[in-house]
XYZ file of C-alpha atoms in Angstrom:
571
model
C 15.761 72.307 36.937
C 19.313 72.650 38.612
C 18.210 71.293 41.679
C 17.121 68.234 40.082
C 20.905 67.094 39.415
C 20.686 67.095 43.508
C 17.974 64.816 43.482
C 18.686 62.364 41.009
C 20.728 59.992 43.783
C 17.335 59.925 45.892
C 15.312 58.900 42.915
C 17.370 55.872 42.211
C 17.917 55.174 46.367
C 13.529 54.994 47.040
C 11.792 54.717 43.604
C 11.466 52.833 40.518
C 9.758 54.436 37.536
C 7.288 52.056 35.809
C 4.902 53.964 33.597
C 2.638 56.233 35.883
C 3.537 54.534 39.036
C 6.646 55.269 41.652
C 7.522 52.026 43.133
C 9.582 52.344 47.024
C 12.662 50.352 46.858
C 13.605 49.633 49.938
C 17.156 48.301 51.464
C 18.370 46.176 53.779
C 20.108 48.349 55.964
C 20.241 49.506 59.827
C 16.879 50.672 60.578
C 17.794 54.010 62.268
C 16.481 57.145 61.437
C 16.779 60.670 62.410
C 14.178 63.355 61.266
C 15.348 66.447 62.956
C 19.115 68.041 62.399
C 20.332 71.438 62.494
C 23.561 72.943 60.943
C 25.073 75.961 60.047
C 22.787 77.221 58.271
C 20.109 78.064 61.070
C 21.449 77.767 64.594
C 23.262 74.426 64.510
C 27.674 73.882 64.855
C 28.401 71.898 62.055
C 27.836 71.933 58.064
C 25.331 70.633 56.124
C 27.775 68.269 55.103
C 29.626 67.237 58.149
C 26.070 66.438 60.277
C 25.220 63.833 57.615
C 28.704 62.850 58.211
C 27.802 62.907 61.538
C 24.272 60.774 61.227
C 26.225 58.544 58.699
C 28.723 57.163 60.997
C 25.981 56.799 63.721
C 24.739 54.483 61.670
C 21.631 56.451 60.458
C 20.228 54.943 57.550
C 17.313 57.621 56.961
C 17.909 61.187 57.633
C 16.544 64.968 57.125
C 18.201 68.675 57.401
C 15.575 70.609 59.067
C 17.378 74.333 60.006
C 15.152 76.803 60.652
C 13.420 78.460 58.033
C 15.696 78.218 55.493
C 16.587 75.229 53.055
C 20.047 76.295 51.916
C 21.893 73.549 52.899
C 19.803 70.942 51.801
C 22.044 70.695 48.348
C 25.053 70.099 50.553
C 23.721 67.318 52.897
C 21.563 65.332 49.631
C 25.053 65.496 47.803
C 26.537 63.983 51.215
C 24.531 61.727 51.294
C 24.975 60.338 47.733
C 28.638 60.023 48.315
C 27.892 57.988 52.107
C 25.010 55.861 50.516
C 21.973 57.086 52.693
C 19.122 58.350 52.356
C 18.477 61.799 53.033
C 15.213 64.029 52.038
C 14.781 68.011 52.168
C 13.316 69.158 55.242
C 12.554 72.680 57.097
C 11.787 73.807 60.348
C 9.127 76.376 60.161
C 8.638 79.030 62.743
C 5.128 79.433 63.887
C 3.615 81.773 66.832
C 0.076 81.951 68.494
C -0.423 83.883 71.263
C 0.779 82.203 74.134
C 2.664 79.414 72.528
C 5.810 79.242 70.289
C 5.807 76.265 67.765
C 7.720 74.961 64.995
C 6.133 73.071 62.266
C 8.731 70.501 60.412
C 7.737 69.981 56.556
C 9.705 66.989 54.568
C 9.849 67.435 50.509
C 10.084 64.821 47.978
C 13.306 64.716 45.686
C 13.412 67.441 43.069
C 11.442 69.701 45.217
C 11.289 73.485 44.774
C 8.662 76.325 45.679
C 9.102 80.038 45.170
C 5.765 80.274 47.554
C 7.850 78.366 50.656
C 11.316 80.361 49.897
C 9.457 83.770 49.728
C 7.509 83.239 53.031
C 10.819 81.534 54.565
C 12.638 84.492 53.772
C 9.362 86.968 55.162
C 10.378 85.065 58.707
C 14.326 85.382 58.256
C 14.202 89.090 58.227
C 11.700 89.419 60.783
C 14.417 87.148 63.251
C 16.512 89.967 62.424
C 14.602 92.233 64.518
C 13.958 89.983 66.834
C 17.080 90.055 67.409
C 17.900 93.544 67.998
C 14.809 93.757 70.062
C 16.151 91.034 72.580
C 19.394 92.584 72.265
C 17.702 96.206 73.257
C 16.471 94.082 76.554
C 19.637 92.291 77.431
C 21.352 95.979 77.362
C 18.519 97.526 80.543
C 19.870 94.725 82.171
C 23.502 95.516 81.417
C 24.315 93.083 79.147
C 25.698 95.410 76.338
C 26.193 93.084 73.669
C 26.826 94.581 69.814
C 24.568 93.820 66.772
C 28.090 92.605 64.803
C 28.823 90.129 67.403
C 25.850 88.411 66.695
C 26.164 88.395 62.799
C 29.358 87.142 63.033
C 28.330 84.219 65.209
C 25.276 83.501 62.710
C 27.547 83.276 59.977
C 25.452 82.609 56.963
C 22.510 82.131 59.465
C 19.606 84.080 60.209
C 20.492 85.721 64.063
C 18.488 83.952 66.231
C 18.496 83.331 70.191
C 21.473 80.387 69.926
C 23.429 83.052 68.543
C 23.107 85.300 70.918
C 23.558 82.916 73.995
C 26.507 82.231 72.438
C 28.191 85.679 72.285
C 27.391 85.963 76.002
C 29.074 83.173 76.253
C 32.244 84.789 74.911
C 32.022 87.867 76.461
C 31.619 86.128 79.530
C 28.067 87.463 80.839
C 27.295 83.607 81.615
C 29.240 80.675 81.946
C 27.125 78.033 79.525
C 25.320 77.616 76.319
C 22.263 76.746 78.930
C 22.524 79.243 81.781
C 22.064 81.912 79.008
C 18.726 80.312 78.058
C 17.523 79.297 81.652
C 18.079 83.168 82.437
C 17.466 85.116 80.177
C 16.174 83.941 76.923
C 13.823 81.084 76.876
C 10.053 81.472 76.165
C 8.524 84.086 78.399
C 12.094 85.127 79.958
C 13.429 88.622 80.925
C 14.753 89.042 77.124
C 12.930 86.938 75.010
C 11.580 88.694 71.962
C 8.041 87.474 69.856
C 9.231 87.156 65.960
C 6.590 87.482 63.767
C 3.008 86.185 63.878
C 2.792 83.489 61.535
C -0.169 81.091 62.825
C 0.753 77.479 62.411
C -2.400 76.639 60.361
C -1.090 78.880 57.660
C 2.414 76.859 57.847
C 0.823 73.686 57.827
C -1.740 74.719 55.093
C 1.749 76.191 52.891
C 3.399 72.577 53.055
C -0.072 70.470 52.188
C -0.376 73.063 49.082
C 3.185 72.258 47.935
C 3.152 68.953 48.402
C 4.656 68.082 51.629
C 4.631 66.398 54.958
C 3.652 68.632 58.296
C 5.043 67.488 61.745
C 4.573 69.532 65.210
C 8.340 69.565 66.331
C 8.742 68.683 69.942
C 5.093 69.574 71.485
C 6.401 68.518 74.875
C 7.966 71.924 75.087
C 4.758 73.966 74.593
C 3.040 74.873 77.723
C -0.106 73.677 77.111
C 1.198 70.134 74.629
C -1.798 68.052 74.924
C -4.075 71.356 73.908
C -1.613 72.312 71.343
C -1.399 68.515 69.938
C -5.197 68.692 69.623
C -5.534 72.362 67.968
C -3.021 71.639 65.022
C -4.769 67.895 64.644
C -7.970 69.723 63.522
C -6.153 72.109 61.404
C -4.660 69.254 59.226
C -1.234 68.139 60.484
C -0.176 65.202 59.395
C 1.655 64.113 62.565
C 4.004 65.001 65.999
C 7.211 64.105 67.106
C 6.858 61.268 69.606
C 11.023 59.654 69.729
C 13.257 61.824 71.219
C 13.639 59.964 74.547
C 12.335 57.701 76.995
C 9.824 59.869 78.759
C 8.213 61.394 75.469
C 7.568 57.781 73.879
C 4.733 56.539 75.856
C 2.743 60.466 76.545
C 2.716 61.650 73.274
C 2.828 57.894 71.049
C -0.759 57.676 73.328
C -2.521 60.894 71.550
C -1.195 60.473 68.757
C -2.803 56.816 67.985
C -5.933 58.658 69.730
C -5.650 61.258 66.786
C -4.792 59.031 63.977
C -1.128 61.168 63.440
C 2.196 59.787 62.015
C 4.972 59.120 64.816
C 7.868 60.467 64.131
C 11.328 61.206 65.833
C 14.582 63.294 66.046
C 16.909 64.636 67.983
C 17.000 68.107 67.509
C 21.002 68.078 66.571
C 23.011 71.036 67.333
C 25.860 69.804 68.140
C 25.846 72.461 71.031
C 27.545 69.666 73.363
C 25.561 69.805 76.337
C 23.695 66.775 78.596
C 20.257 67.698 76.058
C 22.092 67.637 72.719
C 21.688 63.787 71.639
C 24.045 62.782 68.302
C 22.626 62.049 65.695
C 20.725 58.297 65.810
C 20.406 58.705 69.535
C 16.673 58.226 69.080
C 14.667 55.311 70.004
C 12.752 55.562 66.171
C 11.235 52.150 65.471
C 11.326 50.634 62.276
C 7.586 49.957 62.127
C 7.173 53.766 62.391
C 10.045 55.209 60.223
C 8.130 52.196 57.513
C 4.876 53.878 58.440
C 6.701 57.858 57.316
C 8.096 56.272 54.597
C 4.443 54.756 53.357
C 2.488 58.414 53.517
C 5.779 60.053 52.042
C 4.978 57.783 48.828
C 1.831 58.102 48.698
C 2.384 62.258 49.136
C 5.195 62.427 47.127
C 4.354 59.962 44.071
C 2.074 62.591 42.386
C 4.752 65.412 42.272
C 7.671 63.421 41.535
C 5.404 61.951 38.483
C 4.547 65.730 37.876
C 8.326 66.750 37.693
C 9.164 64.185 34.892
C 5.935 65.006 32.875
C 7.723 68.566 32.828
C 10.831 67.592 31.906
C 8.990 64.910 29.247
C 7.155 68.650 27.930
C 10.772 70.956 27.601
C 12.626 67.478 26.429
C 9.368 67.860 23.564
C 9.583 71.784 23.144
C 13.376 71.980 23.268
C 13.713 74.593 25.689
C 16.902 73.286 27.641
C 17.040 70.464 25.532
C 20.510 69.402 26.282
C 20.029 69.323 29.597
C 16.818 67.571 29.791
C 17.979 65.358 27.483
C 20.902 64.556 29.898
C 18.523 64.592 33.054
C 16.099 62.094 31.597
C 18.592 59.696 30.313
C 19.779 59.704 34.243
C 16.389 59.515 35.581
C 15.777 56.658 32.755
C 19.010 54.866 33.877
C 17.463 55.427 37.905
C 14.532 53.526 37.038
C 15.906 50.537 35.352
C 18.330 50.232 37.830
C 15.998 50.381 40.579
C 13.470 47.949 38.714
C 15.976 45.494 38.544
C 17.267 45.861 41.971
C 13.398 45.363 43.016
C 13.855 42.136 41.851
C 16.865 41.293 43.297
C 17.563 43.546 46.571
C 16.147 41.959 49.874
C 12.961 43.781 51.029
C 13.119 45.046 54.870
C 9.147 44.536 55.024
C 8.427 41.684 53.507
C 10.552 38.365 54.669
C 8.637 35.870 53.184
C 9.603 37.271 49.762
C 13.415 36.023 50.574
C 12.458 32.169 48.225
C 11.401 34.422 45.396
C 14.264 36.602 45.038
C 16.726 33.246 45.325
C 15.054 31.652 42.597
C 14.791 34.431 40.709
C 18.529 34.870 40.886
C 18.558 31.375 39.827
C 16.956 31.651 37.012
C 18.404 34.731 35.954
C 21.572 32.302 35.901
C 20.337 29.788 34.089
C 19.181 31.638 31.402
C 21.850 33.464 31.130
C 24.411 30.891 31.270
C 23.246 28.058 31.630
C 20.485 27.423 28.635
C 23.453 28.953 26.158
C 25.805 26.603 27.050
C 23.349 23.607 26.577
C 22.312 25.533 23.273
C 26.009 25.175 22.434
C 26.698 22.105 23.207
C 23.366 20.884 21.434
C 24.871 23.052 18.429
C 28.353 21.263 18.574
C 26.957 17.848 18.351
C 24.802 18.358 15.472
C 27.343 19.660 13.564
C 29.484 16.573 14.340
C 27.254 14.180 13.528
C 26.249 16.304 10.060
C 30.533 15.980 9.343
C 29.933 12.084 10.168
C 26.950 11.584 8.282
C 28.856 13.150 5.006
C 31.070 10.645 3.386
C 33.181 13.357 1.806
C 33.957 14.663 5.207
C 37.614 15.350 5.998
C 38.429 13.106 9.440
C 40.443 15.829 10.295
C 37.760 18.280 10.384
C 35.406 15.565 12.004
C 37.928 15.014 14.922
C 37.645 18.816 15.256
C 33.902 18.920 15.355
C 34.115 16.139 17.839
C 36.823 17.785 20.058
C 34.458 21.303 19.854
C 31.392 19.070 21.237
C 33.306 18.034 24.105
C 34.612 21.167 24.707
C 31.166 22.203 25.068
C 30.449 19.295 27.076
C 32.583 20.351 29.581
C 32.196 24.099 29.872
C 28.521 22.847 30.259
C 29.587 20.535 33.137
C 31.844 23.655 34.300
C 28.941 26.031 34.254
C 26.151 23.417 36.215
C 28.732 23.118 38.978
C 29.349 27.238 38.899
C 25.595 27.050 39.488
C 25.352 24.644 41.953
C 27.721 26.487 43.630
C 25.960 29.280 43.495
C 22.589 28.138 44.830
C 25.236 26.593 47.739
C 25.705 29.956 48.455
C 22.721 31.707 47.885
C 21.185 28.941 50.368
C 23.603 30.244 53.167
C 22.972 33.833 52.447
C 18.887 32.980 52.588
C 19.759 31.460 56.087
C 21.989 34.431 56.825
C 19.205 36.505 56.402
C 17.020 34.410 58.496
C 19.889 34.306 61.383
C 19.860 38.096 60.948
C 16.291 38.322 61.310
C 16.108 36.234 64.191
C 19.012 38.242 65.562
C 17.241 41.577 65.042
C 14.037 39.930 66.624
C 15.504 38.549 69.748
C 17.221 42.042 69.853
C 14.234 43.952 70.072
C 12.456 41.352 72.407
C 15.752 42.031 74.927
C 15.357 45.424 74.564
C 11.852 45.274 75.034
C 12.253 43.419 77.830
C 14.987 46.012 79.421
C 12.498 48.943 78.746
C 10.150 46.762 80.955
C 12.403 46.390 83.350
C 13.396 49.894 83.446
C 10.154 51.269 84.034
C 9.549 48.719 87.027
C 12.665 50.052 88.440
C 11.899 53.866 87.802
C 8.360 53.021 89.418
C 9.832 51.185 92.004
C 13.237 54.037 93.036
C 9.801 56.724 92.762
C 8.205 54.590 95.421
C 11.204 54.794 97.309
C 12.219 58.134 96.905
C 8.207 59.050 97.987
C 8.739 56.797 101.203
C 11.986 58.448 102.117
C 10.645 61.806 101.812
C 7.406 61.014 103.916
C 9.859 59.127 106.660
C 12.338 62.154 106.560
C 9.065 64.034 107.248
C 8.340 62.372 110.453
C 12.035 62.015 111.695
C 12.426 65.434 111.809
C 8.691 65.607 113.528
C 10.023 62.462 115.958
C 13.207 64.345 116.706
C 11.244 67.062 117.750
C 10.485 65.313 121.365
C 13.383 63.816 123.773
C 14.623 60.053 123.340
C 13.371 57.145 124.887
C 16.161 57.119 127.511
C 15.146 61.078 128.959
C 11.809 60.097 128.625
C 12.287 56.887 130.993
C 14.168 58.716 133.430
C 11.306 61.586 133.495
C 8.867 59.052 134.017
C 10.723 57.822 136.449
C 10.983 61.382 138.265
C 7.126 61.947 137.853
C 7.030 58.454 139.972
C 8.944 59.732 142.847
C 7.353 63.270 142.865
C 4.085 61.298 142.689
C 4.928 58.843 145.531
C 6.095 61.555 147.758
C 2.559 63.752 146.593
C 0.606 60.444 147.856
C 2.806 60.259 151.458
C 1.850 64.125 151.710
C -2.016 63.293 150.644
C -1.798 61.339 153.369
C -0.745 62.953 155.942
C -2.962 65.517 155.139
C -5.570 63.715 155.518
C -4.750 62.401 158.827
C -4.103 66.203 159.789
C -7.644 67.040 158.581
C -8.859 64.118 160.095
C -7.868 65.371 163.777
C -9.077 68.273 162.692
C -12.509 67.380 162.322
C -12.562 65.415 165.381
C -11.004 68.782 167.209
C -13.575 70.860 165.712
C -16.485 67.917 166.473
C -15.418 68.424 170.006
C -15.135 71.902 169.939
C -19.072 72.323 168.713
C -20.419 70.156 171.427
C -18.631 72.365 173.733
C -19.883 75.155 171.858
C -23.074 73.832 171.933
C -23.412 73.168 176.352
C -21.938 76.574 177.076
C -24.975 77.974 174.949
C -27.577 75.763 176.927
C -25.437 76.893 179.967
C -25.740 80.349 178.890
C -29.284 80.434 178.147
C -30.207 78.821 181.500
C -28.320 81.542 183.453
C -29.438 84.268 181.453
C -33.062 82.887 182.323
C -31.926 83.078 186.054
C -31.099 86.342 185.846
C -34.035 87.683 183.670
C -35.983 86.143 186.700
C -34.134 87.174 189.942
C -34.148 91.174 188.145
C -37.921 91.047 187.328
C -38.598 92.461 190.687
C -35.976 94.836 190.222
C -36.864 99.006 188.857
C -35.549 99.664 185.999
C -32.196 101.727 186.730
C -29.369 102.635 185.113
C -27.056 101.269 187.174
C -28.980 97.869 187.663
C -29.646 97.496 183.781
C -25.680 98.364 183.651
C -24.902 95.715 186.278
C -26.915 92.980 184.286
C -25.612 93.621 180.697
C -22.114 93.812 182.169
C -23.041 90.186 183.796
C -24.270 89.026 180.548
C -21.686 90.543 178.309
C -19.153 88.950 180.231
C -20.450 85.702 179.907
C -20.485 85.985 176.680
C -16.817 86.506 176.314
C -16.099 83.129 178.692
C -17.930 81.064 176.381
């Protein structure tokens, strides 16, 4: 019931009580939005208070506190809000393990929301971060980071210890040198001392915040190892959509699947206020209107039956007169919300609707007329009759005629006074009609520029990752080009290889001359050859012949063969 009182600014900001129906009110504002801020209260710098402070002087029109797994500074920020005039709903980050993936599931609440079966499991997964904690703390100290339990808790403040906490007290103690280095080292997913928490699967989270009533989002999926699986998994176990605008590269991937899926779009920055390159302000999310619209649509329709549910209850205590005074006082306010936002229905431009702009000015008009303008004819009417009735009577004083007749004119011309007001006034509600339509057009040719820039972009990232793939393949074959000598040493070794090959040719040649005298040499030196062994035959014939007659002797056969052998040796 107290956290009602919270709620009642965010009853008259988005809906209009008429009977059994809710009716969105919405208001011409900027159209940015932000659906994902930490403070305090989880792992973030600031206070509940000062990042809608934050959001608010962005510019953010629509906005929702998500810490992690706990909702105690949603009071704060909602009563922010109030006093900023935006429009802020609760929100929580759930934490949600499987077993190879670590994911968060974001749940958004309607005003006046409150579950004993969310707080009691949020609280099951605050004290198990406490021993996460001590268990990544156990790891950092084998690796001789000694870092004490207290530290941490006094870092975490109010918070549930988690691993920004404990990046941040090495930090301090100077084992690292950045918020980052502390997480690209040591504890990001999978790292040397990251920790599981407990094992709550994320179709039990997303189930919890469909039971009570709420909106389920898979925070940042590009950050899962597996997104595209992941995106797919939690689509069949009921989400209700993903995060797609946080920047320019996630836009396109993830806006793709989730069309494909038939999930809401929606966008944050993940605030922190941790001051690094990744930690966006507030606002500093391309959101688009048609998609924060599309939220807002399926928040109604989610919301409607519980926020008709909470004043049914109050309608039953008011009735029983438990709490009466306080109901009493709480549906009086929620009475005064709903007439008030009724009537500024009728006469608060609608962000969705343009062509309703001609309606609203003549309904203004008319709410002038017959406020103003039909009494003072009434009156004047009035006057004149009674003038005419002090005429008519012939024992009429003339004084109190020539006071009837100065009343009628003095009606008359607080008449006259009041159709110029009103012309005036449809002067001006003419200009702010085309002041809306310059604003319009403004906004239109706005997001046709930027539209036109993203274009443009994207040719010129395509294009510099053309370039940057042609540089790398010519760098490639310099260094394979500057592997050989220049064009210069290769001109004068060609030019060497020319002389040694001119001189090899001259020295062919006179080889060849050599070998040709050679062959004539040795020509002549077989014919000669040749007649010494006719020459030799013949005489060895002679002397077979003249020693035929001859005995066989020693000394005769010795003669002969000594003949012969040295014949032999002349040739």
């Amino acid at each position: 019931m107290k956290i009602l009182h919270v709620y009642i600014y965010n009853l008259d900001r988005i809906c209009g009580y008429q009977g059994d129906k809710f009716k969105m009110v919405p208001q011409q504002r900027k159209f940015m939005a932000d659906f994902h801020m930490h403070s305090t209260c989880s792992d973030g710098k600031l206070r509940p208070s000062h990042v809608i402070r934050e959001a608010a002087g962005n510019g953010v029109t629509y906005m929702s506190l998500t810490d992690h797994d706990t909702m105690a500074g949603t009071n704060e920020a909602l009563q922010t809000a109030q006093q900023l005039g935006v429009f802020a709903f609760p929100g929580v980050e759930i934490s949600a393990e499987v077993i190879s993936e670590n994911l968060h599931i974001l749940g958004y609440f309607p005003p006046g929301f409150e579950s004993e079966q969310l707080e009691t499991q949020l609280s099951k997964i605050r004290v198990a971060r406490y021993a996460r904690g001590k268990k990544m703390l156990e790891k950092l100290a084998h690796m001789g980071i000694k870092i004490e339990w207290k530290q941490v808790l006094e870092v975490a403040g109010e918070a549930a210890p988690g691993r920004p906490h404990i990046a941040q007290v090495m930090v301090n103690c100077g084992f690292v040198r950045t918020f980052r280095e502390a997480f690209d080292r040591y504890l990001h997913n999978d790292g040397p001392a990251y920790a599981q928490g407990q094992h709550y699967p994320p179709e039990q989270a997303i189930k919890l915040i469909k039971s009570i009533g709420g909106i389920s989002i898979l925070a940042h999926p590009w950050a899962c190892k597996d997104p595209m699986t992941v995106v797919r998994q939690v689509a069949k176990q009921g989400i209700d959509g993903i995060e797609v605008f946080h920047s320019i590269s996630t836009v396109e991937k993830y806006s793709a699947i989730a069309d494909e899926l038939g999930l809401l779009k929606s966008g944050g920055t993940d605030f922190h206020a941790y001051n690094t390159k990744n930690d966006n302000g507030p606002g500093a999310v391309l959101f688009s209107r048609a998609n924060v619209e599309a939220f807002l649509a399926h928040a109604k329709s989610v919301w409607e039956p519980q926020l008709r549910e909470t004043l049914n209850k109050i309608k039953i205590k008011l009735r029983s007169g438990v709490e009466s005074s306080v109901s009493l006082l709480i549906w009086k306010k929620l009475e005064e919300c709903a007439r008030a936002a009724i009537k500024s229905l009728d006469l608060t431009v609608s962000v969705s609707d343009s062509g309703h702009y001609h309606a609203i000015i003549r309904r203004r008009l008319l709410t002038r007329t017959s406020a103003i303008g039909k009494s003072g004819i009434k009156r004047c009417a009035d006057s004149m009759i009674t003038y005419l009735h002090t005429i008519a009577d012939e024992h009429a004083d003339a004084t109190k005629s020539k006071i009837e007749l100065d009343g009628a004119l003095w009606e008359i011309e607080q008449a006259e006074l009041e159709a110029s007001k009103t012309k005036i006034f449809g002067q001006t509600c003419k200009k702010e009609l085309q002041a809306y339509g310059d604003l319009h057009t403004t906004i239109d040719a706005s997001i046709d520029r930027v539209s036109k820039e993203i274009i443009q972009l994207k040719c010129a990232v395509r294009k510099e990752k053309t370039l940057r793939m042609y540089k790398e393949e010519y760098e490639t074959l310099a260094k394979l080009v500057n592997q050989y000598p220049s064009q210069k040493e290769t001109l004068r070794e060609v030019e060497r290889k020319k002389a040694r090959l001119v001189e090899a040719k001259q020295a062919l040649q006179s080889v060849d001359r050599k070998l040709e005298n050679r062959v004539k040499q040795f020509s002549l030196l077989l014919t000669t050859i040749q007649d010494l062994k006719c020459t030799l035959d013949e005489e060895v014939d002679e002397v077979i012949e003249e020693n035929q007659d001859v005995s066989s002797n020693e000394s005769g056969t010795e003669k002969t063969e000594e003949k012969i052998i040295g014949m032999v040796q002349a040739c």
